[in-house]
PDB file of C-alpha atoms in Angstrom:
ATOM      1  CA  LYS A  75      -0.041   0.091  -0.197  1.00 75.00           C
ATOM      2  CA  ASN A  76       1.414   3.430  -0.655  1.00 79.00           C
ATOM      3  CA  GLN A  77       2.632   5.351   2.004  1.00 90.00           C
ATOM      4  CA  VAL A  78       3.650   8.560   3.478  1.00 95.00           C
ATOM      5  CA  GLU A  79       5.854   9.268   6.698  1.00 96.00           C
ATOM      6  CA  GLN A  80       6.099  11.916   8.195  1.00 97.00           C
ATOM      7  CA  SER A  81       8.794  12.469  10.954  1.00 96.00           C
ATOM      8  CA  PRO A  82       8.698  14.375  13.310  1.00 97.00           C
ATOM      9  CA  GLN A  83       5.117  14.368  14.653  1.00 96.00           C
ATOM     10  CA  SER A  84       5.581  17.866  15.949  1.00 97.00           C
ATOM     11  CA  LEU A  85       8.772  20.262  16.198  1.00 97.00           C
ATOM     12  CA  ILE A  86       8.699  23.920  18.970  1.00 98.00           C
ATOM     13  CA  ILE A  87      11.783  26.529  17.279  1.00 97.00           C
ATOM     14  CA  LEU A  88      12.142  29.822  18.156  1.00 97.00           C
ATOM     15  CA  GLU A  89      11.300  32.550  15.984  1.00 97.00           C
ATOM     16  CA  GLY A  90      14.849  33.144  13.687  1.00 97.00           C
ATOM     17  CA  LYS A  91      15.589  29.568  13.885  1.00 97.00           C
ATOM     18  CA  ASN A  92      16.608  26.798  11.089  1.00 97.00           C
ATOM     19  CA  CYS A  93      14.155  23.472  11.242  1.00 97.00           C
ATOM     20  CA  THR A  94      14.298  20.399   8.556  1.00 98.00           C
ATOM     21  CA  LEU A  95      11.351  18.304   8.660  1.00 98.00           C
ATOM     22  CA  GLN A  96      11.307  14.768   7.579  1.00 98.00           C
ATOM     23  CA  CYS A  97       9.388  12.279   5.225  1.00 98.00           C
ATOM     24  CA  ASN A  98       9.910   8.528   3.670  1.00 97.00           C
ATOM     25  CA  TYR A  99       7.463   7.154   1.150  1.00 95.00           C
ATOM     26  CA  THR A 100       6.308   3.780  -1.185  1.00 93.00           C
ATOM     27  CA  VAL A 101       4.052   5.134  -2.912  1.00 84.00           C
ATOM     28  CA  SER A 102       5.087   3.482  -6.565  1.00 82.00           C
ATOM     29  CA  PRO A 103       5.537   4.651  -8.750  1.00 84.00           C
ATOM     30  CA  PHE A 104       6.621   7.264  -8.464  1.00 85.00           C
ATOM     31  CA  SER A 105       5.984  10.738 -10.112  1.00 85.00           C
ATOM     32  CA  ASN A 106       6.529  13.360  -7.919  1.00 90.00           C
ATOM     33  CA  LEU A 107       6.722  14.585  -4.366  1.00 94.00           C
ATOM     34  CA  ARG A 108       5.795  17.777  -3.114  1.00 94.00           C
ATOM     35  CA  TRP A 109       5.434  19.593   0.055  1.00 97.00           C
ATOM     36  CA  TYR A 110       2.503  21.883   0.992  1.00 96.00           C
ATOM     37  CA  LYS A 111       1.611  24.105   4.352  1.00 96.00           C
ATOM     38  CA  GLN A 112      -1.697  23.951   6.048  1.00 94.00           C
ATOM     39  CA  ASP A 113      -3.274  26.965   8.185  1.00 93.00           C
ATOM     40  CA  THR A 114      -5.556  25.266  10.696  1.00 87.00           C
ATOM     41  CA  GLY A 115      -8.729  24.938   9.130  1.00 84.00           C
ATOM     42  CA  ARG A 116      -7.341  26.705   5.494  1.00 88.00           C
ATOM     43  CA  GLY A 117      -6.681  24.247   2.103  1.00 90.00           C
ATOM     44  CA  PRO A 118      -3.539  22.814   1.745  1.00 92.00           C
ATOM     45  CA  VAL A 119      -0.966  25.754   0.239  1.00 93.00           C
ATOM     46  CA  SER A 120       1.808  24.058  -2.609  1.00 92.00           C
ATOM     47  CA  LEU A 121       5.819  24.774  -1.522  1.00 95.00           C
ATOM     48  CA  THR A 122       7.902  23.437  -3.517  1.00 94.00           C
ATOM     49  CA  ILE A 123       7.350  20.413  -6.236  1.00 91.00           C
ATOM     50  CA  MET A 124       9.924  17.682  -7.111  1.00 92.00           C
ATOM     51  CA  THR A 125      10.681  15.490  -9.567  1.00 89.00           C
ATOM     52  CA  PHE A 126      12.718  12.048  -9.459  1.00 83.00           C
ATOM     53  CA  SER A 127      15.506  13.680 -11.021  1.00 88.00           C
ATOM     54  CA  GLU A 128      15.322  16.940  -9.071  1.00 90.00           C
ATOM     55  CA  ASN A 129      17.608  16.661  -5.724  1.00 92.00           C
ATOM     56  CA  THR A 130      16.479  19.928  -4.310  1.00 96.00           C
ATOM     57  CA  LYS A 131      14.371  23.039  -4.591  1.00 95.00           C
ATOM     58  CA  SER A 132      13.769  26.250  -2.588  1.00 96.00           C
ATOM     59  CA  ASN A 133      10.867  28.704  -2.427  1.00 95.00           C
ATOM     60  CA  GLY A 134      11.801  31.137  -0.874  1.00 96.00           C
ATOM     61  CA  ARG A 135      13.636  30.351   3.552  1.00 97.00           C
ATOM     62  CA  TYR A 136      11.405  26.613   1.663  1.00 97.00           C
ATOM     63  CA  THR A 137      14.610  24.088   0.292  1.00 97.00           C
ATOM     64  CA  ALA A 138      12.905  20.963  -0.056  1.00 97.00           C
ATOM     65  CA  THR A 139      15.141  18.126  -1.138  1.00 97.00           C
ATOM     66  CA  LEU A 140      14.108  14.164  -2.340  1.00 96.00           C
ATOM     67  CA  ASP A 141      16.159  11.225  -2.569  1.00 94.00           C
ATOM     68  CA  ALA A 142      14.450   9.031  -5.405  1.00 90.00           C
ATOM     69  CA  ASP A 143      16.747   6.171  -4.449  1.00 91.00           C
ATOM     70  CA  THR A 144      16.538   5.803  -0.781  1.00 94.00           C
ATOM     71  CA  LYS A 145      12.884   7.855  -1.216  1.00 94.00           C
ATOM     72  CA  GLN A 146      13.374  10.112   1.308  1.00 96.00           C
ATOM     73  CA  SER A 147      12.705  14.116   1.060  1.00 97.00           C
ATOM     74  CA  SER A 148      13.373  16.668   4.246  1.00 98.00           C
ATOM     75  CA  LEU A 149      11.537  20.127   4.258  1.00 98.00           C
ATOM     76  CA  HIS A 150      14.231  22.635   5.261  1.00 98.00           C
ATOM     77  CA  ILE A 151      13.450  26.580   6.873  1.00 98.00           C
ATOM     78  CA  THR A 152      15.850  28.829   7.431  1.00 97.00           C
ATOM     79  CA  ALA A 153      15.093  31.613   9.183  1.00 97.00           C
ATOM     80  CA  SER A 154      11.838  30.498  10.885  1.00 97.00           C
ATOM     81  CA  GLN A 155       9.107  32.582  11.885  1.00 97.00           C
ATOM     82  CA  LEU A 156       5.454  33.123  13.582  1.00 97.00           C
ATOM     83  CA  SER A 157       3.520  32.990  10.919  1.00 96.00           C
ATOM     84  CA  ASP A 158       4.936  29.328   9.508  1.00 97.00           C
ATOM     85  CA  SER A 159       3.670  27.835  12.736  1.00 97.00           C
ATOM     86  CA  ALA A 160       1.380  25.548  10.371  1.00 97.00           C
ATOM     87  CA  SER A 161       1.359  21.666   9.667  1.00 96.00           C
ATOM     88  CA  TYR A 162       3.372  20.544   6.806  1.00 98.00           C
ATOM     89  CA  ILE A 163       2.983  18.067   4.968  1.00 97.00           C
ATOM     90  CA  CYS A 164       4.410  15.704   2.503  1.00 97.00           C
ATOM     91  CA  VAL A 165       2.929  14.437  -0.716  1.00 95.00           C
ATOM     92  CA  VAL A 166       3.677  12.126  -3.095  1.00 92.00           C
ATOM     93  CA  SER A 167       1.709  11.731  -6.730  1.00 89.00           C
ATOM     94  CA  GLU A 168       1.608   8.251  -8.436  1.00 84.00           C
ATOM     95  CA  ALA A 169       2.179   7.904 -12.119  1.00 80.00           C
ATOM     96  CA  ASN A 170       0.010   6.334 -14.763  1.00 72.00           C
ATOM     97  CA  ALA A 171       1.119   3.464 -17.164  1.00 66.00           C
ATOM     98  CA  GLY A 172       2.537   6.173 -19.168  1.00 66.00           C
ATOM     99  CA  GLY A 173       4.757   7.995 -16.800  1.00 61.00           C
ATOM    100  CA  THR A 174       3.085  11.382 -15.607  1.00 65.00           C
ATOM    101  CA  SER A 175       0.573  11.718 -13.229  1.00 64.00           C
ATOM    102  CA  TYR A 176      -2.772  11.126 -13.142  1.00 65.00           C
ATOM    103  CA  GLY A 177      -2.561  14.393 -10.264  1.00 68.00           C
ATOM    104  CA  LYS A 178      -3.904  11.571  -7.340  1.00 77.00           C
ATOM    105  CA  LEU A 179      -1.721  12.982  -4.003  1.00 85.00           C
ATOM    106  CA  THR A 180      -1.129  10.277  -1.025  1.00 90.00           C
ATOM    107  CA  PHE A 181      -0.483  12.370   1.444  1.00 93.00           C
ATOM    108  CA  GLY A 182       1.724  12.362   4.814  1.00 96.00           C
ATOM    109  CA  GLN A 183       0.307  12.780   8.519  1.00 95.00           C
ATOM    110  CA  GLY A 184       1.681  15.913   8.076  1.00 96.00           C
ATOM    111  CA  THR A 185       4.821  17.895  10.899  1.00 97.00           C
ATOM    112  CA  ILE A 186       2.673  20.372  13.277  1.00 97.00           C
ATOM    113  CA  LEU A 187       5.446  23.183  13.726  1.00 98.00           C
ATOM    114  CA  THR A 188       4.833  25.450  16.212  1.00 97.00           C
ATOM    115  CA  VAL A 189       6.900  28.905  16.251  1.00 97.00           C
ATOM    116  CA  HIS A 190       7.473  31.047  19.201  1.00 96.00           C
ATOM    117  CA  PRO A 191       8.556  34.422  19.951  1.00 95.00           C
TER     118      PRO A 191
ATOM    119  CA  GLU B 231      -4.356  36.135  -8.082  1.00 78.00           C
ATOM    120  CA  PRO B 232      -6.936  33.541  -9.241  1.00 82.00           C
ATOM    121  CA  GLU B 233      -8.834  31.526  -6.971  1.00 91.00           C
ATOM    122  CA  VAL B 234     -10.595  27.834  -5.956  1.00 95.00           C
ATOM    123  CA  THR B 235     -13.589  29.141  -3.952  1.00 96.00           C
ATOM    124  CA  GLN B 236     -16.031  26.550  -2.123  1.00 97.00           C
ATOM    125  CA  THR B 237     -19.675  26.505  -0.952  1.00 96.00           C
ATOM    126  CA  PRO B 238     -20.601  26.395   1.859  1.00 96.00           C
ATOM    127  CA  SER B 239     -18.066  27.048   4.399  1.00 95.00           C
ATOM    128  CA  HIS B 240     -20.090  25.364   6.637  1.00 97.00           C
ATOM    129  CA  GLN B 241     -22.398  22.445   5.643  1.00 97.00           C
ATOM    130  CA  VAL B 242     -24.896  20.378   8.038  1.00 97.00           C
ATOM    131  CA  THR B 243     -26.981  17.909   7.601  1.00 97.00           C
ATOM    132  CA  GLN B 244     -29.048  15.040   9.328  1.00 97.00           C
ATOM    133  CA  MET B 245     -27.876  11.259   8.641  1.00 97.00           C
ATOM    134  CA  GLY B 246     -29.701  10.029   4.888  1.00 97.00           C
ATOM    135  CA  GLN B 247     -29.889  13.753   3.748  1.00 97.00           C
ATOM    136  CA  GLU B 248     -28.597  14.808   0.164  1.00 97.00           C
ATOM    137  CA  VAL B 249     -25.997  17.999   0.087  1.00 97.00           C
ATOM    138  CA  ILE B 250     -24.152  18.882  -2.572  1.00 97.00           C
ATOM    139  CA  LEU B 251     -20.517  20.937  -1.499  1.00 98.00           C
ATOM    140  CA  ARG B 252     -19.705  23.652  -4.121  1.00 97.00           C
ATOM    141  CA  CYS B 253     -16.443  24.232  -6.267  1.00 97.00           C
ATOM    142  CA  VAL B 254     -15.044  26.346  -8.734  1.00 97.00           C
ATOM    143  CA  PRO B 255     -11.851  26.356 -10.167  1.00 96.00           C
ATOM    144  CA  ILE B 256      -8.985  28.579 -11.456  1.00 95.00           C
ATOM    145  CA  SER B 257     -10.942  29.182 -14.864  1.00 92.00           C
ATOM    146  CA  ASN B 258      -8.180  27.450 -17.009  1.00 90.00           C
ATOM    147  CA  HIS B 259      -7.486  24.879 -15.184  1.00 94.00           C
ATOM    148  CA  LEU B 260      -8.261  21.216 -16.806  1.00 92.00           C
ATOM    149  CA  TYR B 261      -7.988  19.462 -13.774  1.00 93.00           C
ATOM    150  CA  PHE B 262     -10.252  18.928 -10.608  1.00 95.00           C
ATOM    151  CA  TYR B 263     -10.173  17.376  -7.694  1.00 95.00           C
ATOM    152  CA  TRP B 264     -12.015  16.151  -4.735  1.00 97.00           C
ATOM    153  CA  TYR B 265     -10.397  15.416  -1.061  1.00 96.00           C
ATOM    154  CA  ARG B 266     -11.636  15.212   2.398  1.00 96.00           C
ATOM    155  CA  GLN B 267     -10.019  15.633   5.958  1.00 94.00           C
ATOM    156  CA  ILE B 268     -11.288  13.577   8.370  1.00 95.00           C
ATOM    157  CA  LEU B 269     -11.289  15.763  12.292  1.00 91.00           C
ATOM    158  CA  GLY B 270      -6.634  15.289  12.980  1.00 88.00           C
ATOM    159  CA  GLN B 271      -6.285  13.000   9.769  1.00 91.00           C
ATOM    160  CA  LYS B 272      -4.493  13.079   6.766  1.00 92.00           C
ATOM    161  CA  VAL B 273      -6.613  14.666   3.325  1.00 93.00           C
ATOM    162  CA  GLU B 274      -7.396  12.116   1.307  1.00 94.00           C
ATOM    163  CA  PHE B 275      -8.108  11.178  -1.976  1.00 93.00           C
ATOM    164  CA  LEU B 276     -11.425  11.054  -3.266  1.00 96.00           C
ATOM    165  CA  VAL B 277     -10.887  12.036  -7.247  1.00 95.00           C
ATOM    166  CA  SER B 278      -9.796  13.671  -9.948  1.00 93.00           C
ATOM    167  CA  PHE B 279     -12.024  14.704 -12.763  1.00 93.00           C
ATOM    168  CA  TYR B 280     -10.316  15.294 -15.638  1.00 91.00           C
ATOM    169  CA  ASN B 281     -12.566  16.456 -19.910  1.00 90.00           C
ATOM    170  CA  ASN B 282     -15.791  15.955 -18.737  1.00 91.00           C
ATOM    171  CA  GLU B 283     -15.249  12.257 -16.262  1.00 92.00           C
ATOM    172  CA  ILE B 284     -13.208  10.790 -13.925  1.00 93.00           C
ATOM    173  CA  SER B 285      -9.839  10.062 -14.477  1.00 89.00           C
ATOM    174  CA  GLU B 286      -8.896   8.275 -11.342  1.00 88.00           C
ATOM    175  CA  LYS B 287     -11.122   7.481  -8.014  1.00 91.00           C
ATOM    176  CA  SER B 288     -10.041   5.977  -4.464  1.00 91.00           C
ATOM    177  CA  GLU B 289     -11.979   2.694  -2.503  1.00 92.00           C
ATOM    178  CA  ILE B 290     -13.488   5.972  -0.451  1.00 94.00           C
ATOM    179  CA  PHE B 291     -14.693   6.817  -3.316  1.00 95.00           C
ATOM    180  CA  ASP B 292     -18.205   4.420  -3.926  1.00 93.00           C
ATOM    181  CA  ASP B 293     -21.273   4.742  -5.315  1.00 94.00           C
ATOM    182  CA  GLN B 294     -23.034   7.145  -2.837  1.00 96.00           C
ATOM    183  CA  PHE B 295     -20.403   9.764  -4.391  1.00 97.00           C
ATOM    184  CA  SER B 296     -20.765  11.557  -7.657  1.00 97.00           C
ATOM    185  CA  VAL B 297     -18.670  14.248  -9.173  1.00 97.00           C
ATOM    186  CA  GLU B 298     -20.631  16.817 -12.174  1.00 95.00           C
ATOM    187  CA  ARG B 299     -19.238  20.306 -13.663  1.00 92.00           C
ATOM    188  CA  PRO B 300     -22.997  21.239 -14.543  1.00 86.00           C
ATOM    189  CA  ASP B 301     -21.707  24.573 -16.632  1.00 87.00           C
ATOM    190  CA  GLY B 302     -17.928  26.084 -18.013  1.00 78.00           C
ATOM    191  CA  SER B 303     -17.726  27.183 -13.701  1.00 87.00           C
ATOM    192  CA  ASN B 304     -18.942  24.832 -11.337  1.00 93.00           C
ATOM    193  CA  PHE B 305     -17.277  21.487  -9.995  1.00 96.00           C
ATOM    194  CA  THR B 306     -19.729  19.563  -7.891  1.00 97.00           C
ATOM    195  CA  LEU B 307     -19.257  16.532  -5.108  1.00 98.00           C
ATOM    196  CA  LYS B 308     -22.702  14.992  -4.106  1.00 97.00           C
ATOM    197  CA  ILE B 309     -23.640  13.072  -1.348  1.00 97.00           C
ATOM    198  CA  ARG B 310     -26.438  11.335  -1.753  1.00 96.00           C
ATOM    199  CA  SER B 311     -27.037   9.592   1.190  1.00 94.00           C
ATOM    200  CA  THR B 312     -24.576  10.922   3.678  1.00 96.00           C
ATOM    201  CA  LYS B 313     -23.829   9.326   7.338  1.00 96.00           C
ATOM    202  CA  LEU B 314     -22.492   9.853  10.503  1.00 97.00           C
ATOM    203  CA  GLU B 315     -18.268   9.196   8.695  1.00 96.00           C
ATOM    204  CA  ASP B 316     -18.821  11.676   6.346  1.00 97.00           C
ATOM    205  CA  SER B 317     -18.518  14.650   8.464  1.00 97.00           C
ATOM    206  CA  ALA B 318     -15.042  15.461   7.322  1.00 97.00           C
ATOM    207  CA  MET B 319     -13.965  18.423   5.662  1.00 96.00           C
ATOM    208  CA  TYR B 320     -13.847  18.567   2.385  1.00 97.00           C
ATOM    209  CA  PHE B 321     -11.781  20.480  -0.425  1.00 97.00           C
ATOM    210  CA  CYS B 322     -11.259  20.920  -4.333  1.00 97.00           C
ATOM    211  CA  ALA B 323      -8.220  21.030  -5.196  1.00 96.00           C
ATOM    212  CA  SER B 324      -7.947  22.263  -9.363  1.00 95.00           C
ATOM    213  CA  SER B 325      -4.443  22.660 -11.556  1.00 93.00           C
ATOM    214  CA  VAL B 326      -3.822  23.338 -15.293  1.00 92.00           C
ATOM    215  CA  PHE B 327      -2.562  20.070 -16.031  1.00 85.00           C
ATOM    216  CA  SER B 328      -2.854  16.509 -13.758  1.00 80.00           C
ATOM    217  CA  TYR B 329       1.792  16.936 -13.252  1.00 78.00           C
ATOM    218  CA  ASN B 330       1.879  21.177 -11.769  1.00 81.00           C
ATOM    219  CA  GLU B 331       0.956  22.550  -8.425  1.00 86.00           C
ATOM    220  CA  GLN B 332      -2.855  21.781  -7.566  1.00 91.00           C
ATOM    221  CA  PHE B 333      -3.776  24.996  -6.214  1.00 94.00           C
ATOM    222  CA  PHE B 334      -6.631  23.747  -2.810  1.00 95.00           C
ATOM    223  CA  GLY B 335      -9.812  25.733  -2.093  1.00 96.00           C
ATOM    224  CA  PRO B 336     -10.783  26.787   1.455  1.00 94.00           C
ATOM    225  CA  GLY B 337     -12.977  23.757   2.389  1.00 96.00           C
ATOM    226  CA  THR B 338     -16.364  23.155   2.990  1.00 97.00           C
ATOM    227  CA  ARG B 339     -16.495  21.513   6.530  1.00 97.00           C
ATOM    228  CA  LEU B 340     -20.180  19.262   6.600  1.00 98.00           C
ATOM    229  CA  THR B 341     -20.595  17.708   9.606  1.00 97.00           C
ATOM    230  CA  VAL B 342     -23.608  15.017   9.990  1.00 97.00           C
ATOM    231  CA  LEU B 343     -26.475  14.035  12.812  1.00 96.00           C
TER     232      LEU B 343
END
């Protein structure tokens, strides 16, 4: 069964500090891996999308890495801000027989990040 | 900036009743999706829709569920006979192509009593 596992489940850091969130997946066949940010009661917002050929991708203070061989990804947040407090979700898209994505996404449970002043 | 909109924001219904959740995807997007998130749990894929037909659906999306694009702008999810376990936040999403970034709406919280 396709699964996406994230660690840690929750994380508390001080404003201005960096942090790294981890993701392991077993989704196959693999199309791409996405990181989303979800504020409480809101819809997820995309941060990055990476295909198997991409090792790293940045979006401002967010940097995602992907190791398609070990099926691991990480999201690094630098110089955290209070507004970074949210759930960060690792999401993997399956490939269809043609190698592209159906768009069917498998979500992880998310890491709840709390940034304290 | 274009965004996905959903109505209503909160729907309360009695068990066994039919509900229709509505979404307006971003106008130039071709792929549409429904997801649900039970309180405290992960987001789950329900269905993807392209070219006026379902392209993929999950095991959750049984005969009680249906989707429709009744006109050029709306995308709806119908639950024919709601059950208590259908209580969840339902998110609509859209993308240009299936491999692109999916943009999510704010969600409809469905409460089945």
